[in-house]
PDB file of C-alpha atoms in Angstrom:
ATOM      1  CA  MET A   1     105.162  90.571 113.051  1.00 48.00           C
ATOM      2  CA  THR A   2     104.627  88.309 116.295  1.00 54.00           C
ATOM      3  CA  THR A   3     105.336  91.384 118.789  1.00 63.00           C
ATOM      4  CA  ASP A   4     102.499  91.987 119.927  1.00 74.00           C
ATOM      5  CA  GLY A   5     102.104  95.201 118.365  1.00 78.00           C
ATOM      6  CA  THR A   6      98.956  97.009 116.424  1.00 78.00           C
ATOM      7  CA  TRP A   7      98.089  97.264 113.127  1.00 74.00           C
ATOM      8  CA  ALA A   8      98.676 100.594 113.028  1.00 76.00           C
ATOM      9  CA  GLU A   9     102.041 100.602 114.866  1.00 80.00           C
ATOM     10  CA  TYR A  10     102.649  98.020 111.728  1.00 82.00           C
ATOM     11  CA  ALA A  11     101.260 100.558 109.241  1.00 83.00           C
ATOM     12  CA  GLU A  12     104.198 103.158 109.985  1.00 82.00           C
ATOM     13  CA  THR A  13     106.531 100.987 110.028  1.00 83.00           C
ATOM     14  CA  LEU A  14     105.405 100.039 106.266  1.00 84.00           C
ATOM     15  CA  GLY A  15     105.612 103.790 105.618  1.00 89.00           C
ATOM     16  CA  VAL A  16     101.469 104.538 105.618  1.00 86.00           C
ATOM     17  CA  PRO A  17     100.450 106.913 108.042  1.00 87.00           C
ATOM     18  CA  ARG A  18      98.639 105.492 111.345  1.00 83.00           C
ATOM     19  CA  GLY A  19      95.436 107.466 110.683  1.00 84.00           C
ATOM     20  CA  SER A  20      95.194 106.343 107.064  1.00 86.00           C
ATOM     21  CA  ALA A  21      95.890 102.481 108.567  1.00 82.00           C
ATOM     22  CA  THR A  22      93.115 102.897 111.310  1.00 81.00           C
ATOM     23  CA  GLY A  23      90.502 104.904 109.281  1.00 86.00           C
ATOM     24  CA  THR A  24      90.948 101.835 106.900  1.00 83.00           C
ATOM     25  CA  LEU A  25      90.802  99.256 109.045  1.00 78.00           C
ATOM     26  CA  SER A  26      87.909 100.569 110.872  1.00 83.00           C
ATOM     27  CA  ILE A  27      85.764 101.447 107.831  1.00 83.00           C
ATOM     28  CA  LEU A  28      86.659  97.351 107.210  1.00 78.00           C
ATOM     29  CA  ASP A  29      85.777  96.345 110.113  1.00 73.00           C
ATOM     30  CA  GLY A  30      82.226  97.802 110.281  1.00 75.00           C
ATOM     31  CA  ALA A  31      81.493  95.861 106.544  1.00 75.00           C
ATOM     32  CA  MET A  32      82.226  93.048 107.409  1.00 71.00           C
ATOM     33  CA  THR A  33      80.133  90.546 109.445  1.00 70.00           C
ATOM     34  CA  SER A  34      82.856  87.529 110.111  1.00 71.00           C
ATOM     35  CA  ASN A  35      86.666  87.462 111.398  1.00 70.00           C
ATOM     36  CA  PRO A  36      87.976  86.834 108.101  1.00 68.00           C
ATOM     37  CA  TRP A  37      91.088  87.524 109.696  1.00 69.00           C
ATOM     38  CA  GLU A  38      91.224  85.103 112.089  1.00 72.00           C
ATOM     39  CA  GLY A  39      92.925  81.935 109.724  1.00 71.00           C
ATOM     40  CA  SER A  40      95.349  85.364 108.223  1.00 79.00           C
ATOM     41  CA  GLU A  41      97.161  85.863 111.851  1.00 80.00           C
ATOM     42  CA  ALA A  42      96.670  82.606 112.805  1.00 80.00           C
ATOM     43  CA  GLY A  43      99.070  81.476 109.599  1.00 82.00           C
ATOM     44  CA  ALA A  44     101.089  84.827 110.069  1.00 85.00           C
ATOM     45  CA  GLU A  45     101.698  84.192 113.967  1.00 87.00           C
ATOM     46  CA  ARG A  46     102.790  80.156 113.087  1.00 87.00           C
ATOM     47  CA  ILE A  47     105.258  81.749 110.213  1.00 86.00           C
ATOM     48  CA  GLY A  48     106.765  83.864 112.202  1.00 86.00           C
ATOM     49  CA  ALA A  49     107.349  81.351 115.214  1.00 88.00           C
ATOM     50  CA  GLU A  50     108.833  79.419 112.483  1.00 89.00           C
ATOM     51  CA  LEU A  51     111.270  82.008 111.148  1.00 85.00           C
ATOM     52  CA  ASP A  52     112.168  83.674 114.576  1.00 87.00           C
ATOM     53  CA  SER A  53     113.180  79.472 115.576  1.00 88.00           C
ATOM     54  CA  THR A  54     114.968  79.087 112.454  1.00 82.00           C
ATOM     55  CA  PRO A  55     118.664  79.609 112.830  1.00 80.00           C
ATOM     56  CA  ILE A  56     120.165  81.566 109.782  1.00 76.00           C
ATOM     57  CA  GLY A  57     123.097  80.173 107.959  1.00 66.00           C
TER      58      GLY A  57
END
């Protein structure tokens, strides 16, 4: 998931319809007063980068 895709594209990959993912994130975004994803996204990026750079085998 370290590609520059959107959440809706990732949702489709997981079998969630794009409209459902976009609508859900839109509702959640409107209900939040701060950005709780900031730390999560940074952590996911670090893990993804480490996995990308670690040889298999």
